[in-house]
PDB file of C-alpha atoms in Angstrom:
ATOM      1  CA  UNK C   1      -9.448 -62.549  -9.143  1.00 53.00           C
ATOM      2  CA  UNK C   2     -12.290 -60.981  -6.546  1.00 70.00           C
ATOM      3  CA  UNK C   3     -11.625 -57.243  -7.108  1.00 81.00           C
ATOM      4  CA  UNK C   4     -10.374 -56.683  -3.639  1.00 81.00           C
ATOM      5  CA  UNK C   5      -7.809 -58.999  -4.030  1.00 83.00           C
ATOM      6  CA  UNK C   6      -6.884 -57.881  -7.564  1.00 85.00           C
ATOM      7  CA  UNK C   7      -6.652 -54.396  -6.230  1.00 88.00           C
ATOM      8  CA  UNK C   8      -4.168 -55.654  -3.368  1.00 89.00           C
ATOM      9  CA  UNK C   9      -2.190 -57.359  -6.049  1.00 89.00           C
ATOM     10  CA  UNK C  10      -2.014 -54.024  -7.988  1.00 91.00           C
ATOM     11  CA  UNK C  11      -0.936 -52.152  -4.679  1.00 92.00           C
ATOM     12  CA  UNK C  12       1.620 -54.723  -3.673  1.00 94.00           C
ATOM     13  CA  UNK C  13       3.222 -55.041  -7.150  1.00 93.00           C
ATOM     14  CA  UNK C  14       3.521 -51.181  -7.300  1.00 92.00           C
ATOM     15  CA  UNK C  15       4.561 -50.761  -3.708  1.00 93.00           C
ATOM     16  CA  UNK C  16       7.339 -53.384  -4.153  1.00 93.00           C
ATOM     17  CA  UNK C  17       8.499 -52.109  -7.258  1.00 89.00           C
ATOM     18  CA  UNK C  18       8.294 -48.391  -6.794  1.00 86.00           C
ATOM     19  CA  UNK C  19       9.360 -48.024  -3.017  1.00 87.00           C
ATOM     20  CA  UNK C  20      12.099 -49.392  -0.596  1.00 90.00           C
ATOM     21  CA  UNK C  21       9.487 -50.602   1.930  1.00 93.00           C
ATOM     22  CA  UNK C  22       9.867 -53.890   3.261  1.00 95.00           C
ATOM     23  CA  UNK C  23       7.239 -56.699   3.044  1.00 96.00           C
ATOM     24  CA  UNK C  24       6.328 -56.039   6.635  1.00 96.00           C
ATOM     25  CA  UNK C  25       5.405 -52.387   6.040  1.00 95.00           C
ATOM     26  CA  UNK C  26       3.652 -52.962   3.042  1.00 95.00           C
ATOM     27  CA  UNK C  27       1.724 -55.770   4.718  1.00 96.00           C
ATOM     28  CA  UNK C  28       0.840 -53.278   7.551  1.00 96.00           C
ATOM     29  CA  UNK C  29      -0.388 -50.792   5.067  1.00 93.00           C
ATOM     30  CA  UNK C  30      -3.059 -53.435   4.318  1.00 94.00           C
ATOM     31  CA  UNK C  31      -3.482 -54.970   7.465  1.00 95.00           C
ATOM     32  CA  UNK C  32      -1.665 -58.279   6.554  1.00 95.00           C
ATOM     33  CA  UNK C  33       1.388 -60.072   7.392  1.00 96.00           C
ATOM     34  CA  UNK C  34       4.647 -60.127   5.303  1.00 96.00           C
ATOM     35  CA  UNK C  35       3.947 -63.504   3.846  1.00 96.00           C
ATOM     36  CA  UNK C  36       0.839 -62.295   2.475  1.00 95.00           C
ATOM     37  CA  UNK C  37       2.604 -59.878   0.767  1.00 96.00           C
ATOM     38  CA  UNK C  38       5.196 -61.931  -0.751  1.00 96.00           C
ATOM     39  CA  UNK C  39       2.379 -64.432  -2.058  1.00 94.00           C
ATOM     40  CA  UNK C  40       0.526 -61.275  -3.351  1.00 93.00           C
ATOM     41  CA  UNK C  41       3.736 -59.949  -5.096  1.00 95.00           C
ATOM     42  CA  UNK C  42       4.306 -63.541  -6.584  1.00 94.00           C
ATOM     43  CA  UNK C  43       0.742 -63.556  -7.769  1.00 91.00           C
ATOM     44  CA  UNK C  44       1.088 -60.200  -9.392  1.00 92.00           C
ATOM     45  CA  UNK C  45       4.525 -61.356 -11.125  1.00 92.00           C
ATOM     46  CA  UNK C  46       2.281 -64.145 -12.812  1.00 92.00           C
ATOM     47  CA  UNK C  47      -0.033 -61.421 -14.232  1.00 90.00           C
ATOM     48  CA  UNK C  48       2.869 -59.389 -15.864  1.00 90.00           C
ATOM     49  CA  UNK C  49       1.984 -60.985 -19.340  1.00 93.00           C
ATOM     50  CA  UNK C  50      -1.583 -60.096 -18.871  1.00 92.00           C
ATOM     51  CA  UNK C  51      -2.560 -56.993 -20.959  1.00 94.00           C
ATOM     52  CA  UNK C  52      -5.489 -56.091 -18.555  1.00 91.00           C
ATOM     53  CA  UNK C  53      -3.060 -56.049 -15.631  1.00 90.00           C
ATOM     54  CA  UNK C  54      -0.262 -53.973 -17.557  1.00 92.00           C
ATOM     55  CA  UNK C  55      -2.888 -51.469 -18.431  1.00 94.00           C
ATOM     56  CA  UNK C  56      -4.289 -51.213 -14.738  1.00 91.00           C
ATOM     57  CA  UNK C  57      -0.540 -50.601 -13.691  1.00 92.00           C
ATOM     58  CA  UNK C  58       0.043 -47.828 -16.642  1.00 93.00           C
ATOM     59  CA  UNK C  59      -3.273 -46.379 -15.689  1.00 94.00           C
ATOM     60  CA  UNK C  60      -2.537 -45.952 -11.957  1.00 91.00           C
ATOM     61  CA  UNK C  61       0.857 -44.673 -12.566  1.00 88.00           C
ATOM     62  CA  UNK C  62      -0.071 -42.143 -14.712  1.00 89.00           C
ATOM     63  CA  UNK C  63      -3.024 -40.909 -12.139  1.00 90.00           C
ATOM     64  CA  UNK C  64       0.003 -40.917  -9.623  1.00 85.00           C
ATOM     65  CA  UNK C  65       2.174 -38.792 -11.829  1.00 82.00           C
ATOM     66  CA  UNK C  66      -0.601 -36.374 -12.329  1.00 82.00           C
ATOM     67  CA  UNK C  67      -0.948 -35.830  -8.665  1.00 83.00           C
ATOM     68  CA  UNK C  68       2.561 -36.000  -7.599  1.00 75.00           C
ATOM     69  CA  UNK C  69       4.927 -34.829 -10.358  1.00 70.00           C
ATOM     70  CA  UNK C  70       8.355 -35.971 -10.073  1.00 72.00           C
ATOM     71  CA  UNK C  71       9.443 -32.355 -10.077  1.00 71.00           C
ATOM     72  CA  UNK C  72       9.631 -29.697  -7.476  1.00 69.00           C
ATOM     73  CA  UNK C  73       6.724 -27.148  -7.687  1.00 65.00           C
ATOM     74  CA  UNK C  74       8.666 -24.316  -6.743  1.00 75.00           C
ATOM     75  CA  UNK C  75      11.928 -24.430  -8.667  1.00 76.00           C
ATOM     76  CA  UNK C  76      11.164 -27.180 -11.423  1.00 70.00           C
ATOM     77  CA  UNK C  77      13.997 -29.170 -10.604  1.00 69.00           C
ATOM     78  CA  UNK C  78      13.410 -33.349 -10.732  1.00 61.00           C
ATOM     79  CA  UNK C  79      13.441 -34.718  -7.248  1.00 61.00           C
TER      80      UNK C  79
END
């Protein structure tokens, strides 16, 4: 994979699994149409058995969790 398309696969995969955004909304974020996002997601799903891909997903999720913890910083309650 070219690095840009690989990064797009990661983004689309995570956005689809972690948000309720439509394919169109995800596509607009990247300047693409919804069919491109569906294709990217299917390609990413094919990579679920790839250890490098799953390691990248885990690394990105950990970075996001560090930057945006799932608790309220004021009261400590889970959001």
